[in-house]
Amino acid sequence: MIRLRSVDTNPVMVPARSLRHPLTDAGRYAKCATVVTELFSEHLAGGPPLIAKTSWVRFLPTDLDGPAAISPLHATSALGLGEVHEVPYDRKVLDLPDDDRRRAILDWLRDHMLALGSGLNWDPGPIEAAYEACLRDGCRYRRTGAAKASPNRRWKAHVEFEIDGDGEAWSWLVVTDRAGAVLTVGERRDSVPFARRGRKVLRSVRWDGDVPTWTSWIDDVFTDGPP
């Protein structure tokens, strides 16, 4: 039995401001979709199982006239394949306020997941469940890591990780006393905007004497399937 666990738009991983040339509208749409696809994937993996021939889907925002051409042929994980499809997008979504843009992209994702699932005889229930869970979360992805005590046991430190509406990820360190009262909040640093990498960032907190540290950017060279 193979369970579908993730969906992405193959976004640019590095911060957009570091690129030599600005993203195209399609590239920006794919990057803005990151917070939605990562959240949707987390709920898809943790909710009712969606049985398929592969564990991942990739929708590539493309300037197409008319609806997406969804192939009725199953991609199979036996060959390391995922469901990869070029799909149209609405460029005007990029001009919406952040909250409205996230919701519009979530609706776009749901529609294409249901269209793909209809052609491949998937149960729509898990897709709808993941969609509703994203709505309850406000299409926001922020996670808190486990706290690690300092060597003298006087303080604790944990990492916060967030993917924003522009598809950029950030992590920062929070130090508390033993009772949990916040003492300091560190600077926000760039992180890889994928949940799997984020979970590693959350576990990376260390103490060097009385100084807490963490690894904000974790980029695996070898990965198992999509990020």
PDB file of C-alpha atoms in Angstrom, residues 18-185:
ATOM      1  CA  SER A  18      19.403  36.643  -3.191  1.00  0.00           C
ATOM      2  CA  LEU A  19      18.634  35.800  -6.825  1.00  0.00           C
ATOM      3  CA  ARG A  20      20.507  37.555  -9.604  1.00  0.00           C
ATOM      4  CA  HIS A  21      17.291  38.011 -11.594  1.00  0.00           C
ATOM      5  CA  PRO A  22      13.738  38.405 -10.263  1.00  0.00           C
ATOM      6  CA  LEU A  23      11.386  35.459 -10.414  1.00  0.00           C
ATOM      7  CA  THR A  24       8.888  35.178 -13.234  1.00  0.00           C
ATOM      8  CA  ASP A  25       5.234  35.407 -12.255  1.00  0.00           C
ATOM      9  CA  ALA A  26       4.995  31.602 -12.459  1.00  0.00           C
ATOM     10  CA  GLY A  27       8.118  31.251 -10.343  1.00  0.00           C
ATOM     11  CA  ARG A  28       6.818  33.698  -7.777  1.00  0.00           C
ATOM     12  CA  TYR A  29       3.460  31.897  -7.652  1.00  0.00           C
ATOM     13  CA  ALA A  30       5.257  28.595  -7.059  1.00  0.00           C
ATOM     14  CA  LYS A  31       7.286  30.140  -4.238  1.00  0.00           C
ATOM     15  CA  CYS A  32       4.284  31.852  -2.621  1.00  0.00           C
ATOM     16  CA  ALA A  33       2.513  28.491  -2.692  1.00  0.00           C
ATOM     17  CA  THR A  34       5.187  26.915  -0.490  1.00  0.00           C
ATOM     18  CA  VAL A  35       3.533  27.703   2.834  1.00  0.00           C
ATOM     19  CA  VAL A  36       0.267  26.193   1.559  1.00  0.00           C
ATOM     20  CA  THR A  37       1.769  23.052   0.008  1.00  0.00           C
ATOM     21  CA  GLU A  38       3.943  22.318   3.045  1.00  0.00           C
ATOM     22  CA  LEU A  39       0.982  22.719   5.393  1.00  0.00           C
ATOM     23  CA  PHE A  40      -1.293  20.711   3.115  1.00  0.00           C
ATOM     24  CA  SER A  41       1.309  17.952   2.863  1.00  0.00           C
ATOM     25  CA  GLU A  42       1.665  17.748   6.625  1.00  0.00           C
ATOM     26  CA  HIS A  43      -2.075  17.320   7.028  1.00  0.00           C
ATOM     27  CA  LEU A  44      -2.242  14.900   4.113  1.00  0.00           C
ATOM     28  CA  ALA A  45       0.444  12.723   5.692  1.00  0.00           C
ATOM     29  CA  GLY A  46      -1.162  12.847   9.121  1.00  0.00           C
ATOM     30  CA  GLY A  47      -4.826  12.554   8.149  1.00  0.00           C
ATOM     31  CA  PRO A  48      -6.949   9.849   6.543  1.00  0.00           C
ATOM     32  CA  PRO A  49      -4.738   7.857   4.139  1.00  0.00           C
ATOM     33  CA  LEU A  50      -4.921   8.674   0.443  1.00  0.00           C
ATOM     34  CA  ILE A  51      -3.956   5.485  -1.377  1.00  0.00           C
ATOM     35  CA  ALA A  52      -2.188   6.038  -4.701  1.00  0.00           C
ATOM     36  CA  LYS A  53       0.535   4.613  -6.905  1.00  0.00           C
ATOM     37  CA  THR A  54       3.081   7.165  -5.709  1.00  0.00           C
ATOM     38  CA  SER A  55       3.717   9.204  -2.585  1.00  0.00           C
ATOM     39  CA  TRP A  56       4.071  12.689  -4.093  1.00  0.00           C
ATOM     40  CA  VAL A  57       2.527  15.187  -6.487  1.00  0.00           C
ATOM     41  CA  ARG A  58       4.059  18.234  -8.177  1.00  0.00           C
ATOM     42  CA  PHE A  59       2.016  20.989  -9.810  1.00  0.00           C
ATOM     43  CA  LEU A  60       4.054  23.367 -11.960  1.00  0.00           C
ATOM     44  CA  PRO A  61       2.339  26.770 -12.382  1.00  0.00           C
ATOM     45  CA  THR A  62       2.463  27.457 -16.113  1.00  0.00           C
ATOM     46  CA  ASP A  63       1.039  30.065 -18.463  1.00  0.00           C
ATOM     47  CA  LEU A  64      -1.537  27.827 -20.110  1.00  0.00           C
ATOM     48  CA  ASP A  65      -4.638  28.657 -22.074  1.00  0.00           C
ATOM     49  CA  GLY A  66      -7.492  26.587 -20.739  1.00  0.00           C
ATOM     50  CA  PRO A  67      -7.549  23.866 -18.079  1.00  0.00           C
ATOM     51  CA  ALA A  68      -4.662  21.605 -17.147  1.00  0.00           C
ATOM     52  CA  ALA A  69      -4.167  18.509 -19.259  1.00  0.00           C
ATOM     53  CA  ILE A  70      -4.146  15.792 -16.590  1.00  0.00           C
ATOM     54  CA  SER A  71      -2.880  12.431 -17.793  1.00  0.00           C
ATOM     55  CA  PRO A  72      -5.046   9.447 -16.798  1.00  0.00           C
ATOM     56  CA  LEU A  73      -1.920   7.273 -16.483  1.00  0.00           C
ATOM     57  CA  HIS A  74      -0.661   6.528 -12.989  1.00  0.00           C
ATOM     58  CA  ALA A  75       2.871   7.504 -12.029  1.00  0.00           C
ATOM     59  CA  THR A  76       4.435   4.691 -10.028  1.00  0.00           C
ATOM     60  CA  SER A  77       6.818   4.865  -7.104  1.00  0.00           C
ATOM     61  CA  ALA A  78       8.492   1.676  -8.330  1.00  0.00           C
ATOM     62  CA  LEU A  79      10.352   3.873 -10.825  1.00  0.00           C
ATOM     63  CA  GLY A  80      10.786   6.738  -8.380  1.00  0.00           C
ATOM     64  CA  LEU A  81       8.106   8.745 -10.172  1.00  0.00           C
ATOM     65  CA  GLY A  82       5.606  11.226  -8.820  1.00  0.00           C
ATOM     66  CA  GLU A  83       2.576  12.831 -10.375  1.00  0.00           C
ATOM     67  CA  VAL A  84       4.061  15.881 -12.136  1.00  0.00           C
ATOM     68  CA  HIS A  85       1.706  18.168 -14.056  1.00  0.00           C
ATOM     69  CA  GLU A  86       1.792  21.637 -15.577  1.00  0.00           C
ATOM     70  CA  VAL A  87      -1.278  23.572 -14.468  1.00  0.00           C
ATOM     71  CA  PRO A  88      -2.577  27.105 -15.114  1.00  0.00           C
ATOM     72  CA  TYR A  89      -2.555  29.779 -12.433  1.00  0.00           C
ATOM     73  CA  ASP A  90      -4.115  33.213 -12.006  1.00  0.00           C
ATOM     74  CA  ARG A  91      -1.429  35.897 -12.069  1.00  0.00           C
ATOM     75  CA  LYS A  92      -3.788  38.342 -10.297  1.00  0.00           C
ATOM     76  CA  VAL A  93      -3.540  36.220  -7.145  1.00  0.00           C
ATOM     77  CA  LEU A  94      -0.018  37.587  -6.667  1.00  0.00           C
ATOM     78  CA  ASP A  95      -1.460  41.074  -6.132  1.00  0.00           C
ATOM     79  CA  LEU A  96      -3.783  40.013  -3.312  1.00  0.00           C
ATOM     80  CA  PRO A  97      -3.066  40.781   0.359  1.00  0.00           C
ATOM     81  CA  ASP A  98      -1.133  38.013   2.080  1.00  0.00           C
ATOM     82  CA  ASP A  99      -4.059  36.278   3.816  1.00  0.00           C
ATOM     83  CA  ASP A 100      -6.244  36.406   0.701  1.00  0.00           C
ATOM     84  CA  ARG A 101      -3.391  35.111  -1.456  1.00  0.00           C
ATOM     85  CA  ARG A 102      -2.821  32.129   0.812  1.00  0.00           C
ATOM     86  CA  ARG A 103      -6.513  31.228   0.687  1.00  0.00           C
ATOM     87  CA  ALA A 104      -6.654  31.620  -3.115  1.00  0.00           C
ATOM     88  CA  ILE A 105      -3.626  29.353  -3.531  1.00  0.00           C
ATOM     89  CA  LEU A 106      -5.163  26.788  -1.173  1.00  0.00           C
ATOM     90  CA  ASP A 107      -8.333  26.761  -3.287  1.00  0.00           C
ATOM     91  CA  TRP A 108      -6.183  26.404  -6.431  1.00  0.00           C
ATOM     92  CA  LEU A 109      -4.340  23.465  -4.874  1.00  0.00           C
ATOM     93  CA  ARG A 110      -7.536  21.743  -3.764  1.00  0.00           C
ATOM     94  CA  ASP A 111      -9.116  22.112  -7.208  1.00  0.00           C
ATOM     95  CA  HIS A 112      -6.123  20.570  -8.979  1.00  0.00           C
ATOM     96  CA  MET A 113      -5.778  17.785  -6.423  1.00  0.00           C
ATOM     97  CA  LEU A 114      -9.446  16.879  -6.870  1.00  0.00           C
ATOM     98  CA  ALA A 115      -9.152  17.049 -10.668  1.00  0.00           C
ATOM     99  CA  LEU A 116      -6.093  14.804 -10.593  1.00  0.00           C
ATOM    100  CA  GLY A 117      -7.722  12.438  -8.150  1.00  0.00           C
ATOM    101  CA  SER A 118     -10.859  12.197 -10.244  1.00  0.00           C
ATOM    102  CA  GLY A 119      -8.849  10.979 -13.223  1.00  0.00           C
ATOM    103  CA  LEU A 120      -6.900   8.481 -11.110  1.00  0.00           C
ATOM    104  CA  ASN A 121      -9.831   7.228  -9.002  1.00  0.00           C
ATOM    105  CA  TRP A 122      -8.528   8.616  -5.718  1.00  0.00           C
ATOM    106  CA  ASP A 123     -10.721   8.947  -2.666  1.00  0.00           C
ATOM    107  CA  PRO A 124     -11.459  12.712  -2.392  1.00  0.00           C
ATOM    108  CA  GLY A 125     -12.029  12.451   1.359  1.00  0.00           C
ATOM    109  CA  PRO A 126      -8.365  12.836   2.439  1.00  0.00           C
ATOM    110  CA  ILE A 127      -7.938  15.802   0.086  1.00  0.00           C
ATOM    111  CA  GLU A 128     -10.943  17.567   1.566  1.00  0.00           C
ATOM    112  CA  ALA A 129      -9.771  16.736   5.092  1.00  0.00           C
ATOM    113  CA  ALA A 130      -6.345  18.283   4.433  1.00  0.00           C
ATOM    114  CA  TYR A 131      -8.011  21.336   2.885  1.00  0.00           C
ATOM    115  CA  GLU A 132     -10.247  21.869   5.919  1.00  0.00           C
ATOM    116  CA  ALA A 133      -7.283  21.433   8.263  1.00  0.00           C
ATOM    117  CA  CYS A 134      -5.380  24.133   6.364  1.00  0.00           C
ATOM    118  CA  LEU A 135      -8.352  26.465   6.725  1.00  0.00           C
ATOM    119  CA  ARG A 136      -8.403  25.856  10.481  1.00  0.00           C
ATOM    120  CA  ASP A 137      -4.711  26.746  10.590  1.00  0.00           C
ATOM    121  CA  GLY A 138      -5.330  29.968   8.682  1.00  0.00           C
ATOM    122  CA  CYS A 139      -2.897  28.718   6.005  1.00  0.00           C
ATOM    123  CA  ARG A 140      -0.035  29.474   8.386  1.00  0.00           C
ATOM    124  CA  TYR A 141       2.972  27.292   9.072  1.00  0.00           C
ATOM    125  CA  ARG A 142       4.865  27.930  12.313  1.00  0.00           C
ATOM    126  CA  ARG A 143       6.429  25.276  14.504  1.00  0.00           C
ATOM    127  CA  THR A 144       8.193  25.261  17.880  1.00  0.00           C
ATOM    128  CA  GLY A 145      11.042  22.895  18.707  1.00  0.00           C
ATOM    129  CA  ALA A 146      11.675  21.083  21.980  1.00  0.00           C
ATOM    130  CA  ALA A 147      13.505  23.075  24.650  1.00  0.00           C
ATOM    131  CA  LYS A 148      17.046  22.149  25.663  1.00  0.00           C
ATOM    132  CA  ALA A 149      18.370  23.096  29.097  1.00  0.00           C
ATOM    133  CA  SER A 150      21.668  24.919  29.609  1.00  0.00           C
ATOM    134  CA  PRO A 151      24.489  23.034  31.352  1.00  0.00           C
ATOM    135  CA  ASN A 152      23.792  24.867  34.624  1.00  0.00           C
ATOM    136  CA  ARG A 153      20.040  24.129  34.254  1.00  0.00           C
ATOM    137  CA  ARG A 154      19.184  27.815  34.746  1.00  0.00           C
ATOM    138  CA  TRP A 155      17.877  28.463  31.235  1.00  0.00           C
ATOM    139  CA  LYS A 156      16.193  26.700  28.363  1.00  0.00           C
ATOM    140  CA  ALA A 157      16.419  27.389  24.631  1.00  0.00           C
ATOM    141  CA  HIS A 158      14.221  26.350  21.746  1.00  0.00           C
ATOM    142  CA  VAL A 159      13.937  27.197  18.065  1.00  0.00           C
ATOM    143  CA  GLU A 160      10.942  28.655  16.226  1.00  0.00           C
ATOM    144  CA  PHE A 161      10.471  27.968  12.501  1.00  0.00           C
ATOM    145  CA  GLU A 162       8.063  29.695  10.130  1.00  0.00           C
ATOM    146  CA  ILE A 163       7.302  29.751   6.403  1.00  0.00           C
ATOM    147  CA  ASP A 164       5.804  33.077   5.343  1.00  0.00           C
ATOM    148  CA  GLY A 165       3.384  33.988   2.577  1.00  0.00           C
ATOM    149  CA  ASP A 166       6.185  34.827   0.160  1.00  0.00           C
ATOM    150  CA  GLY A 167       7.628  31.330   0.405  1.00  0.00           C
ATOM    151  CA  GLU A 168      10.564  32.369   2.573  1.00  0.00           C
ATOM    152  CA  ALA A 169      11.406  30.495   5.777  1.00  0.00           C
ATOM    153  CA  TRP A 170      12.808  31.871   8.991  1.00  0.00           C
ATOM    154  CA  SER A 171      14.064  30.437  12.244  1.00  0.00           C
ATOM    155  CA  TRP A 172      15.064  32.075  15.490  1.00  0.00           C
ATOM    156  CA  LEU A 173      16.137  31.161  18.998  1.00  0.00           C
ATOM    157  CA  VAL A 174      14.079  31.769  22.139  1.00  0.00           C
ATOM    158  CA  VAL A 175      15.640  31.597  25.609  1.00  0.00           C
ATOM    159  CA  THR A 176      13.513  31.210  28.729  1.00  0.00           C
ATOM    160  CA  ASP A 177      14.059  30.711  32.428  1.00  0.00           C
ATOM    161  CA  ARG A 178      13.205  27.425  34.095  1.00  0.00           C
ATOM    162  CA  ALA A 179       9.608  28.554  34.592  1.00  0.00           C
ATOM    163  CA  GLY A 180       9.192  29.313  30.888  1.00  0.00           C
ATOM    164  CA  ALA A 181       9.308  33.125  31.031  1.00  0.00           C
ATOM    165  CA  VAL A 182      10.903  34.504  27.867  1.00  0.00           C
ATOM    166  CA  LEU A 183      14.260  36.173  28.463  1.00  0.00           C
ATOM    167  CA  THR A 184      15.501  36.807  24.929  1.00  0.00           C
ATOM    168  CA  VAL A 185      14.325  36.286  21.362  1.00  0.00           C
TER     169      VAL A 185
END
